[in-house]
Coordinates of C-alpha atoms in Angstrom, one line a residue:
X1 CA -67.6 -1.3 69.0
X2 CA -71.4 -0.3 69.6
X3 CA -73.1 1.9 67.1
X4 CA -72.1 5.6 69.5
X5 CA -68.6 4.6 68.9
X6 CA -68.8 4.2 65.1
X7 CA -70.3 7.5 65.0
X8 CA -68.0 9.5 66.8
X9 CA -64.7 7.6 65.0
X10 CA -66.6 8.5 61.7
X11 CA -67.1 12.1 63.2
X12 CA -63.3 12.4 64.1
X13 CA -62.1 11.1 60.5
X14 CA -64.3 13.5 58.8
X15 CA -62.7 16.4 60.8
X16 CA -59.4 15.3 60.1
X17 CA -60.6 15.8 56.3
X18 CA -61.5 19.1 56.7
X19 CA -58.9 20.4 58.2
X20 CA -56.2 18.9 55.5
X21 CA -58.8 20.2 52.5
X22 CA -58.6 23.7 54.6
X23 CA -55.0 23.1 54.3
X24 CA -54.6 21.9 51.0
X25 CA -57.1 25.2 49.7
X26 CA -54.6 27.7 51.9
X27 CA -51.2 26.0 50.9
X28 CA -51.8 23.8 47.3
X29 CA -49.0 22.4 45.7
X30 CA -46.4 22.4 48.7
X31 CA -44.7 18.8 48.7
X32 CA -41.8 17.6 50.2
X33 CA -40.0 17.3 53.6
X34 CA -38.9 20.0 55.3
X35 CA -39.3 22.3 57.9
X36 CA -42.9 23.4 56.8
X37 CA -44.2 26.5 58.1
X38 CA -40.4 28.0 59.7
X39 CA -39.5 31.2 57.5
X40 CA -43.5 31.5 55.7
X41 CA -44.1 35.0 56.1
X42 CA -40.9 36.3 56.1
X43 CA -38.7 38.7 53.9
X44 CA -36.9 36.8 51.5
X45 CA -34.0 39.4 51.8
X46 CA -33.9 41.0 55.5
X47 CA -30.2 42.8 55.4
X48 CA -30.7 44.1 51.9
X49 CA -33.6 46.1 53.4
X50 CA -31.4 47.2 56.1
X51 CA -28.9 48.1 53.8
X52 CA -31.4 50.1 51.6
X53 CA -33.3 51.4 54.0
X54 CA -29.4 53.1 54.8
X55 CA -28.8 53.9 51.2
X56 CA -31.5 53.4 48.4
X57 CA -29.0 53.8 45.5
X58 CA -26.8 50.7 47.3
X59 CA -27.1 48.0 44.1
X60 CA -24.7 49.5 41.7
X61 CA -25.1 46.6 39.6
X62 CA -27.8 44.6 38.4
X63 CA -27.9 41.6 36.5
X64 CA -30.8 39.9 34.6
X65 CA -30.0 36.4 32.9
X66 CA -33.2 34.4 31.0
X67 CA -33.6 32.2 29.1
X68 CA -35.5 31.7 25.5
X69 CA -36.6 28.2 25.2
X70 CA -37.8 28.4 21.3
X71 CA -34.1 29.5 20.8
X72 CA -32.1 27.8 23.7
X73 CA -30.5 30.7 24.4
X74 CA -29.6 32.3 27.5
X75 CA -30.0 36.0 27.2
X76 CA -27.9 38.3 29.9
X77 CA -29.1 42.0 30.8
X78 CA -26.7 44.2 33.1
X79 CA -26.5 47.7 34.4
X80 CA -24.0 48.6 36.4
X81 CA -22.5 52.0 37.7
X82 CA -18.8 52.5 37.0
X83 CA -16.5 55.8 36.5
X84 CA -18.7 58.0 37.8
X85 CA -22.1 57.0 35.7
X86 CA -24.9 54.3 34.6
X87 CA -23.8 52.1 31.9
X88 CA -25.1 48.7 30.0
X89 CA -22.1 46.2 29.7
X90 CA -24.3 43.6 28.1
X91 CA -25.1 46.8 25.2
X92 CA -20.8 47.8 25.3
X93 CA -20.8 50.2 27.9
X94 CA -23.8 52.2 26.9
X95 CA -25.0 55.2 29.0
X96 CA -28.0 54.3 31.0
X97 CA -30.1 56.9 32.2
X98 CA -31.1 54.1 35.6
X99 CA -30.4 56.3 39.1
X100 CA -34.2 56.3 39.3
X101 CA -35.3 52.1 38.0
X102 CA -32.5 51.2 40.0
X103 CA -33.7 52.5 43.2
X104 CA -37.3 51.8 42.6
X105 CA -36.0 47.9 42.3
X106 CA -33.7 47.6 44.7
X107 CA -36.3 48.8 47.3
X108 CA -39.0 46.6 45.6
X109 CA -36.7 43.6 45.9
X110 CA -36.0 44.4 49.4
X111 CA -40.1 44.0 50.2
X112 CA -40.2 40.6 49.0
X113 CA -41.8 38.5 51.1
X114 CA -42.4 34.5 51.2
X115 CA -46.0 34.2 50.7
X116 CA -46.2 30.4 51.3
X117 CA -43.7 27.0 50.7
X118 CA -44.2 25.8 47.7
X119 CA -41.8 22.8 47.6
X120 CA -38.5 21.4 48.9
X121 CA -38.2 18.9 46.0
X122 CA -35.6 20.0 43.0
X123 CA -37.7 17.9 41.0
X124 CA -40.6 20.5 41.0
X125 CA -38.3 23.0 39.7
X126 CA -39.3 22.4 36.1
X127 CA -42.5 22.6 36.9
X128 CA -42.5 25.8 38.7
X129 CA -40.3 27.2 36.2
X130 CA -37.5 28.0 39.1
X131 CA -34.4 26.1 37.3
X132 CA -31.2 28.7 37.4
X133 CA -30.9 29.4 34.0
X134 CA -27.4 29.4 33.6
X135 CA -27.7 25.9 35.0
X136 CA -25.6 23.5 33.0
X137 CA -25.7 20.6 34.9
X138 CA -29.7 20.0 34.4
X139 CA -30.1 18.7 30.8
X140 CA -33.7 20.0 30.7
X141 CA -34.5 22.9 28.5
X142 CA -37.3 23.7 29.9
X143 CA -38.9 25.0 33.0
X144 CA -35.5 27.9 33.5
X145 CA -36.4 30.7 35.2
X146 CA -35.4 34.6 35.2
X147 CA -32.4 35.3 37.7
X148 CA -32.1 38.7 39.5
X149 CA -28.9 39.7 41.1
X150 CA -28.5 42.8 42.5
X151 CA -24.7 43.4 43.8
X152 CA -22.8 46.5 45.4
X153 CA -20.3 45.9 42.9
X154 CA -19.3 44.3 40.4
X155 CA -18.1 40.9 40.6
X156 CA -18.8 41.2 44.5
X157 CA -21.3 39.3 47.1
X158 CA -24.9 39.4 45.9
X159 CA -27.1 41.6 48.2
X160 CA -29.4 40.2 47.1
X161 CA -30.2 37.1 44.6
X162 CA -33.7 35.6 43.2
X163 CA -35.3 33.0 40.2
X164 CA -38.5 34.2 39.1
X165 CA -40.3 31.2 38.1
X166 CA -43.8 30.9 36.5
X167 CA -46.9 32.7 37.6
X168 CA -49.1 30.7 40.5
X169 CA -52.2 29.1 38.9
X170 CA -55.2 31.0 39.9
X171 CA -53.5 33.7 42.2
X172 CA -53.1 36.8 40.4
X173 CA -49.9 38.4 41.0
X174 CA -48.3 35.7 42.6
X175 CA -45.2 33.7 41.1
X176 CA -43.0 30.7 42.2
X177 CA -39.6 32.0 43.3
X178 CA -36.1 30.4 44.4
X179 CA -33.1 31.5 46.2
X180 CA -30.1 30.1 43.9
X181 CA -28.9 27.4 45.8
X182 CA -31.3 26.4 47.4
X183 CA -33.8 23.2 46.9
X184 CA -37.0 25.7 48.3
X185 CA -39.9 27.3 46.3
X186 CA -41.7 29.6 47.6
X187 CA -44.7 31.7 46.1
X188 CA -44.6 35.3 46.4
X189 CA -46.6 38.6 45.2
X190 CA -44.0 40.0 42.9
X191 CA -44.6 43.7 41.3
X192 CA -41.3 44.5 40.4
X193 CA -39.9 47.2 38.1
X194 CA -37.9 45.1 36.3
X195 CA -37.1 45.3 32.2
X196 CA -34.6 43.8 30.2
X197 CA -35.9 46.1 27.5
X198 CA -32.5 48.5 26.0
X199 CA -34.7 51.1 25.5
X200 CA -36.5 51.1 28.7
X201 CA -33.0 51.8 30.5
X202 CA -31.7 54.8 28.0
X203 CA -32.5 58.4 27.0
X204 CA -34.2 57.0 23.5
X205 CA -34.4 61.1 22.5
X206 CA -31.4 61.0 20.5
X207 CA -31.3 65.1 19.2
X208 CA -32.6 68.2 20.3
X209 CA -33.4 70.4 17.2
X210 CA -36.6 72.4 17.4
X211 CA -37.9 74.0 14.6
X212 CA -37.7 77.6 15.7
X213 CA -34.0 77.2 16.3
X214 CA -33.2 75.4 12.9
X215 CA -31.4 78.1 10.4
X216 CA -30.3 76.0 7.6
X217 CA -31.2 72.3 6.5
X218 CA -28.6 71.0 3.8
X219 CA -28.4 67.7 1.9
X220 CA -25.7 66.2 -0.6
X221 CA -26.3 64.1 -3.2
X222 CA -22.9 62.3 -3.4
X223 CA -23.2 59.0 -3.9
X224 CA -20.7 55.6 -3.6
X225 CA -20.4 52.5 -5.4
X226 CA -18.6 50.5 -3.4
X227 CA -18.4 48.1 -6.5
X228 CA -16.1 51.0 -8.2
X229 CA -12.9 51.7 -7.2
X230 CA -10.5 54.4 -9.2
X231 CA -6.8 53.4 -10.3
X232 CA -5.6 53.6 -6.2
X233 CA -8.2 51.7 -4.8
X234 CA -10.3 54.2 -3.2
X235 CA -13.9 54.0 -3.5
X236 CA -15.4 56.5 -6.7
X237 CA -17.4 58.8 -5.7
X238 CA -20.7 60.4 -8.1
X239 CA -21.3 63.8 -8.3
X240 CA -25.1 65.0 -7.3
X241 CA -26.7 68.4 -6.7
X242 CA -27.0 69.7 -3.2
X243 CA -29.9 70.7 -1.6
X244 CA -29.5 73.9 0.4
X245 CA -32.4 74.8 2.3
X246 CA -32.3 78.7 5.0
X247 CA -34.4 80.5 6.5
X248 CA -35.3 83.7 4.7
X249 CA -34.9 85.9 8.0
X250 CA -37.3 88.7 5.9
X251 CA -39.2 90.6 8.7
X252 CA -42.7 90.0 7.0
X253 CA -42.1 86.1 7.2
X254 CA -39.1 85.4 9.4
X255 CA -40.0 81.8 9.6
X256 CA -40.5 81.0 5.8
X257 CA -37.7 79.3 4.1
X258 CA -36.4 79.5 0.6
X259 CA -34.0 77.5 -1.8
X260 CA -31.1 77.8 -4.1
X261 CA -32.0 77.9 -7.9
X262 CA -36.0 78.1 -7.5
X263 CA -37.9 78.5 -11.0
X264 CA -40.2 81.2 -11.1
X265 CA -43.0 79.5 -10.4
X266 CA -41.8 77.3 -7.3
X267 CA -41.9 78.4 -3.8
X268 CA -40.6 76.4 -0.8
X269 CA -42.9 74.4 1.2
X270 CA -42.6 75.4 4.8
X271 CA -44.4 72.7 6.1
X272 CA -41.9 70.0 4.1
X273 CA -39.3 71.8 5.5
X274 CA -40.7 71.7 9.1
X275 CA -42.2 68.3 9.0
X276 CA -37.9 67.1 8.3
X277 CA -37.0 69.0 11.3
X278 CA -39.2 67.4 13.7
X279 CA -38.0 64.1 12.1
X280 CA -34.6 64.4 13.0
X281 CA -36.2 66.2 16.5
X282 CA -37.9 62.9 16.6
X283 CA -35.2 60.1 15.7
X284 CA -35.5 57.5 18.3
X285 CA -32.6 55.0 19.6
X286 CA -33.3 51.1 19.1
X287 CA -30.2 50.1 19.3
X288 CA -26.4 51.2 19.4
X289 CA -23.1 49.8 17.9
X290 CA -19.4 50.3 19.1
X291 CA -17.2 52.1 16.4
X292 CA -13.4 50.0 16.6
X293 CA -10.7 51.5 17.1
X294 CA -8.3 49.6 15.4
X295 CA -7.5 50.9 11.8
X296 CA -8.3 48.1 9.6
X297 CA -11.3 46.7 11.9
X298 CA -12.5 50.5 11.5
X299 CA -12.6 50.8 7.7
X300 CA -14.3 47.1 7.5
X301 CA -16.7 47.8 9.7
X302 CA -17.7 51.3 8.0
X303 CA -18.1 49.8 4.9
X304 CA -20.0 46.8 6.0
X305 CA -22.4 48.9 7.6
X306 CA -22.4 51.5 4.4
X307 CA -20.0 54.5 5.5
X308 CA -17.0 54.8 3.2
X309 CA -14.1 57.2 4.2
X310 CA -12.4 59.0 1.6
X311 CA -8.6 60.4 1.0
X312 CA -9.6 63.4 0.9
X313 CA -11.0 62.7 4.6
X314 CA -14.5 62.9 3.9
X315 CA -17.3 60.5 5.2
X316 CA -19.9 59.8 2.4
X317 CA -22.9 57.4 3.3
X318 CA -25.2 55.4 0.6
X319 CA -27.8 56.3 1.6
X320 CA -27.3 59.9 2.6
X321 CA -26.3 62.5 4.8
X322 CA -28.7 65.9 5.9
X323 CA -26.9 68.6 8.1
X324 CA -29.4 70.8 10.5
X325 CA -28.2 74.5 11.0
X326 CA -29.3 76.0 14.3
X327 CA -29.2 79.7 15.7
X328 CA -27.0 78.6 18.4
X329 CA -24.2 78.0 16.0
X330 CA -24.6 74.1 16.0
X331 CA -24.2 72.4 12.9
X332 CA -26.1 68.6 13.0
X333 CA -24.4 66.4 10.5
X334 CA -26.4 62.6 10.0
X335 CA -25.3 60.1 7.8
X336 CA -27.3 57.2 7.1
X337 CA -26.0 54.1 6.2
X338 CA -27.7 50.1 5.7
X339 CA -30.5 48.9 6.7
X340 CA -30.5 46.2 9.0
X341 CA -33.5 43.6 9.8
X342 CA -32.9 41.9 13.0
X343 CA -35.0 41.6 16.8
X344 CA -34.1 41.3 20.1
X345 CA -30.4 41.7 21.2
X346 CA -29.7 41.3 18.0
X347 CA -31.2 44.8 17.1
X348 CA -30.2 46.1 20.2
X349 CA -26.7 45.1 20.2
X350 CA -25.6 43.6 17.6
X351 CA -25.8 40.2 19.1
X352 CA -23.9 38.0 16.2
X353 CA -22.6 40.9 13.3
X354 CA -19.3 40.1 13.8
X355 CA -20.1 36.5 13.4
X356 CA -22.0 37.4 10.3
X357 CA -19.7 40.0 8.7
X358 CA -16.5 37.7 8.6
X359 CA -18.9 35.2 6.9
X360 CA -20.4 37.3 4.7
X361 CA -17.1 36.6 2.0
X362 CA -17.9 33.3 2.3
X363 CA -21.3 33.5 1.3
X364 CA -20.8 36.1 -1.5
X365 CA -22.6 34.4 -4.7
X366 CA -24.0 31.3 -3.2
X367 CA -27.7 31.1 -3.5
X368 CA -29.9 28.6 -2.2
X369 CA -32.8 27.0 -3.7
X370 CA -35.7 28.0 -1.6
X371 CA -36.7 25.3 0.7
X372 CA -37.9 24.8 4.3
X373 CA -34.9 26.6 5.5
X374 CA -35.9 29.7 3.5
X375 CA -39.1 29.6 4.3
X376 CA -38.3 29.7 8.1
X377 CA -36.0 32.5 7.5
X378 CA -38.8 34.4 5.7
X379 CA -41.1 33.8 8.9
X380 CA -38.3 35.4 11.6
X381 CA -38.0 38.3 9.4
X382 CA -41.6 38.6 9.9
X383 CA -40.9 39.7 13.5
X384 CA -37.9 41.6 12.6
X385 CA -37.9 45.5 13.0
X386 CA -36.2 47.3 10.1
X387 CA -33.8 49.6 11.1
X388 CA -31.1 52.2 9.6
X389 CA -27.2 52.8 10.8
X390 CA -26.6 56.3 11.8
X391 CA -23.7 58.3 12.4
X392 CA -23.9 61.4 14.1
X393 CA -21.3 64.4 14.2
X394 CA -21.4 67.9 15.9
X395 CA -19.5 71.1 14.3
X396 CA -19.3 74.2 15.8
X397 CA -19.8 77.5 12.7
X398 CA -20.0 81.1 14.7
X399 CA -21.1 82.6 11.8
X400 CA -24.1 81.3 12.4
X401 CA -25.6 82.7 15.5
X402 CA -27.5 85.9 14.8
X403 CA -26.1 89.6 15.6
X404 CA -28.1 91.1 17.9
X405 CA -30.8 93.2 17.1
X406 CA -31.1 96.9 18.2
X407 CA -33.6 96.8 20.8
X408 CA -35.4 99.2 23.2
X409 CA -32.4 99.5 25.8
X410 CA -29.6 101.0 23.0
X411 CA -28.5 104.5 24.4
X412 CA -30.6 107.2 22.5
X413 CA -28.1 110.3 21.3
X414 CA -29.2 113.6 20.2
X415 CA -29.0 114.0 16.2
X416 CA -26.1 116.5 16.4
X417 CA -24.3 114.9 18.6
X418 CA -21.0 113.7 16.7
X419 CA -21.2 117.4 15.0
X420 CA -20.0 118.7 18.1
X421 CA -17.0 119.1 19.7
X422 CA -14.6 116.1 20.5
X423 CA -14.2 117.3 24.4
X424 CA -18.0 118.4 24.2
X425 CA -19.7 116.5 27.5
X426 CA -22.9 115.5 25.8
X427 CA -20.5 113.8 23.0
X428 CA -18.0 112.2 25.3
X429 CA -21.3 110.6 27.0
X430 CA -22.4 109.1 24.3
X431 CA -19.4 108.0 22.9
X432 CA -18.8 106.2 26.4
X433 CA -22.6 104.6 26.2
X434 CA -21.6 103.6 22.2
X435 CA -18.4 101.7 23.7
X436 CA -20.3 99.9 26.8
X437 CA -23.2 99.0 24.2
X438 CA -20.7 97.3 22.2
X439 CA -18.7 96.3 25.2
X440 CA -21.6 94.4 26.3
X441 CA -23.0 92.6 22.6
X442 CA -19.1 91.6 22.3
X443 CA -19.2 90.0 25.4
X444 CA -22.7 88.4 25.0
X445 CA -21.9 87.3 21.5
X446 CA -18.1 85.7 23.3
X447 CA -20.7 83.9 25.2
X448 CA -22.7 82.3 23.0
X449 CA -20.0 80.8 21.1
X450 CA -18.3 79.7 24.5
X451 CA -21.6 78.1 25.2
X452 CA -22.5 76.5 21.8
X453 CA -18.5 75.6 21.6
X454 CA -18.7 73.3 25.3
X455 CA -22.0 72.1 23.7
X456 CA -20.3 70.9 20.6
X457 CA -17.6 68.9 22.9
X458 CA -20.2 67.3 25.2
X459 CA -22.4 66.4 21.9
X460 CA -19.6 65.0 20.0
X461 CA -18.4 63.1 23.2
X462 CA -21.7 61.4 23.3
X463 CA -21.8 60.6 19.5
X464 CA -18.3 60.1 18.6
X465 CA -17.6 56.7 19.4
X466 CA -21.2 54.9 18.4
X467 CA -23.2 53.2 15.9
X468 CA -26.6 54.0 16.3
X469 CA -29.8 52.3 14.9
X470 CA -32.9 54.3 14.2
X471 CA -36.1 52.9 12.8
X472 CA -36.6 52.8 9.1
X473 CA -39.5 54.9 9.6
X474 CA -38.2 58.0 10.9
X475 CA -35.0 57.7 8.3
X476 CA -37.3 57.7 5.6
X477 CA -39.1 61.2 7.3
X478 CA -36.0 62.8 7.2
X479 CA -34.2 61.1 3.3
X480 CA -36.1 63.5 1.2
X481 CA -35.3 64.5 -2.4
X482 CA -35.3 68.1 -3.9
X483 CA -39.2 67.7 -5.4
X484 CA -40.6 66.8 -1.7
X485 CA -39.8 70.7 -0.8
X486 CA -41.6 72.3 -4.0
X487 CA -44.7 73.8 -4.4
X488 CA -46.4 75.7 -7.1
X489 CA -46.2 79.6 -6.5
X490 CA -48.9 80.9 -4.7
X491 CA -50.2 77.7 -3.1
X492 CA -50.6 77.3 0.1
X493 CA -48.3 74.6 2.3
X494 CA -49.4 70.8 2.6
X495 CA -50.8 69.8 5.8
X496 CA -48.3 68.2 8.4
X497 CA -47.5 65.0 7.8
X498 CA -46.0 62.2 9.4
X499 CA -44.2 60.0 7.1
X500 CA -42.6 60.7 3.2
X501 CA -40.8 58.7 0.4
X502 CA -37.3 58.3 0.6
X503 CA -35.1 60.4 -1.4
X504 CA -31.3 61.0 -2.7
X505 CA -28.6 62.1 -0.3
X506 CA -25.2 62.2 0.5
X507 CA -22.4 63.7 2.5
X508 CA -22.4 67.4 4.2
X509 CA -20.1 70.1 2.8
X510 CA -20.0 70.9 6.7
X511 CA -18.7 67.3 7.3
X512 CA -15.0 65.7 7.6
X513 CA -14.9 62.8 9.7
X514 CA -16.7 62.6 12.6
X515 CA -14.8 63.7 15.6
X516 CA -13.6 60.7 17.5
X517 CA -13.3 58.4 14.0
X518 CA -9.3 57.5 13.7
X519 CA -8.6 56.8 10.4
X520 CA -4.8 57.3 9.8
X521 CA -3.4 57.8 6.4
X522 CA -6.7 59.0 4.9
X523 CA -6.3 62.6 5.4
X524 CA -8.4 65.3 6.7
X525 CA -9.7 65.5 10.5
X526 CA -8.1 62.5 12.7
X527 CA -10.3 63.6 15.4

């Protein structure tokens, strides 16, 4: 081969390079046999987008499995709609407020497209991170993926079905992703709406009590031992001093408030009183609990979580009940029970109480020496949130919503008008405008209490069958004691603030059991 030759082979070779480091910068990574280049480009899920171009809200369930590889644990998230409304199965049936995250999804989902082949070898798939992590057949523990299934129903043909895997080195926004079932990656831009976060999916606003509608803001100090039981078993209950807080309603200061059995030199600190209101305005949702329904299941489970029913069909809690008053006739009853320390679903849900509850007899009295296990322990609490069991109750008191005041539009009468004459006209007027001004409050007043009465129902069929967990913080806002609402006469109010001690309580004079609570043979409300 003369010297032109070489040159021009060389030539050729070093093209050749070129264009496979061109390829190799536009398409790293991708290994395996295959067909190449056949679907790159394309929507991962044509029909779904068909479907949802159709109807957006057509997922009615969505399911989120992944996977915790400090713990080993595979972690489920659903949604789904059933009867008629949004609900979490993996959080017992919760209410979801998702019509909107759903649809936002679903139609995000349906733009996926495959950004470039990746691999056709299942032995990448730990790598990539694209192993189905409900997988049981691979014995690795690591490299599991997220998987996204969105279905039409549940338990019926995926519309659509994805494994997230990890993010593409160097490509921002991109991630590895797998159709179940098949041996492909792909790498895709993926900006999905996507959470498995419990609060992210609910209505975390738990009350609505604002401070001009309040009235009345009561406490009770009762308290429970539920180390002391009287002759019969039931638990003994200590006495305590209510506090009984209202609204003075006097014309110069409508919105002051005052308290039973003030000294003479204490006055009522408005802005206390205020500052409690917004509190329970405030209370937040981190994470909910099914009440049983089975008798004996119900009374262990109260207790455990530090509600004790009584015979006399009272509710009292140990650390405290406060009921809010309101001008609409509404009547807020909480009862605060344990704390709790836990994270993830197990805050959430409730992941594992059962487990720990029936051992918890078992364990009564043992103590460990502290060694590495403890020490471990000690550093997951670390990254627990504390939290607070709540119950919540709705009653219904008419006596409560304001008469009407005599305003501009009541009927004016002469002075001597009932001097005159029964048949006189100018009397028989006014008697007619007295009736229809009374007519009309009657029937304004009947409508107000049919109002607050539906209100009641709907409330009580929202709290009535739940646990609810509310962080520590914002129970210990609304657990005040007697002294935290006292000032010196003549002082003016604190400033606003945002957080104060915790104080006694106990259960409501307005209370009973909560509506929905069966407890047969313990008297009082069955609800």
């Amino acid at each position: 081969m003369n010297e032109t030759a070489k040159t021009i082979a060389f030539a050729g070779v070093a093209l050749v390079l070129m264009a496979a480091a061109s390829l190799a910068t536009w398409l790293p990574d991708w290994r395996g046999p295959g067909a190449g280049f056949d679907d790159q480009g394309e929507p991962f899920f044509p029909a779904f987008a068909e479907t949802i171009d159709a109807d957006p809200l057509a997922a009615r369930v969505l399911e989120v499995v992944s996977y915790d590889e400090d713990t080993a644990e595979v972690r489920p998230f659903q949604v789904e709609f059933k009867d008629g409304e949004w609900t979490i199965p993996s959080h017992h049936d919760y209410p979801a407020d998702a019509q909107d995250r759903m649809a936002r999804l679903a139609a995000q989902v349906s733009e996926l497209t495959k950004d470039a082949i990746r691999s056709d070898l299942p032995s990448d798939h730990e790598e990539l991170g694209v192993i189905d992590p409900m997988d049981q057949e691979t014995t690795s523990l690591q490299g599991r993926g997220t998987k996204i299934t969105l279905r039409a129903a549940d338990g019926g043909e995926p519309l659509a079905e994805l494994i997230l895997g990890n993010d593409v080195p160097d490509r921002e926004g991109l991630r590895y992703v797998r159709i179940p079932g098949k041996n492909r990656v792909y790498s895709a831009e993926v900006d999905l709406d996507l959470t498995t976060r419990f609060s992210d999916w609910i209505d975390t606003d738990l009350l609505d009590v604002t401070t001009p509608d309040a009235t009345k803001l009561s406490y009770d100090t009762r308290k429970v031992n539920p180390d002391e039981r009287t002759a019969d078993g039931a638990f003994l209950v200590q006495p305590g001093d209510p506090i009984v807080l209202a609204k003075s309603g006097s014309e110069e200061n409508p919105n002051d408030w005052t308290m039973d059995d003030l000294g003479p030199e204490e006055e009522v600190d408005t802005t206390k009183v205020n500052d409690v209101i917004r509190a329970v305005d405030n209370l937040k949702v981190v994470g909910v609990r099914p009440l049983p329904t089975a008798r004996n299941a119900v009374l262990r489970s109260l207790v455990s979580k530090g509600f004790y029913p009584t015979q006399q069909g009272d509710l009292l809690s140990n650390e405290g009940s406060v009921a809010v008053s309101t001008d609409e006739g509404i009547v807020y009853t909480l009862r605060f029970g344990e704390i709790t320390l836990a994270a993830g679903d197990e805050l959430t849900a409730g992941v594992g109480e059962d487990r720990d509850e029936s051992a918890e007899g078992e364990a009564e009295g043992e103590a460990e020496p502290k060694g590495e296990s403890a020490e471990q322990e000690d550093d997951a609490e670390a990254d627990q949130t504390e939290g607070r069991y709540l119950i919540v109750s709705v009653s219904f008191d008419p006596a409560l919503i304001p008469e009407e005041d005599e305003g501009s539009d009541a009927p004016e009468m002469p002075d001597d008008v009932f001097a005159r004459a029964p048949d006189d006209p100018a009397r028989v007027e006014a008697e007619a405008k007295l009736a229809e001004e009374a007519k009309r409050k009657d029937e304004e007043r009947q409508r107000k209490i049919t109002e607050g009465e539906e209100k009641v129902a709907e409330l009580n069929r929202q709290f009535a069958n739940w646990y609810y967990v509310v962080p520590g913080d914002d129970f210990r806002k609304v657990a005040l004691g007697r002294d935290a609402f006292i000032k010196a006469a003549g002082e003016p109010d604190s400033e606003p603030a945002s957080a104060s001690p915790a104080g006694p309580g106990g259960f409501d004079p307005h209370g009973g059991l909560p509506p929905g609570l069966n407890l047969p043979g313990l008297g009082g409300p069955q609800g």
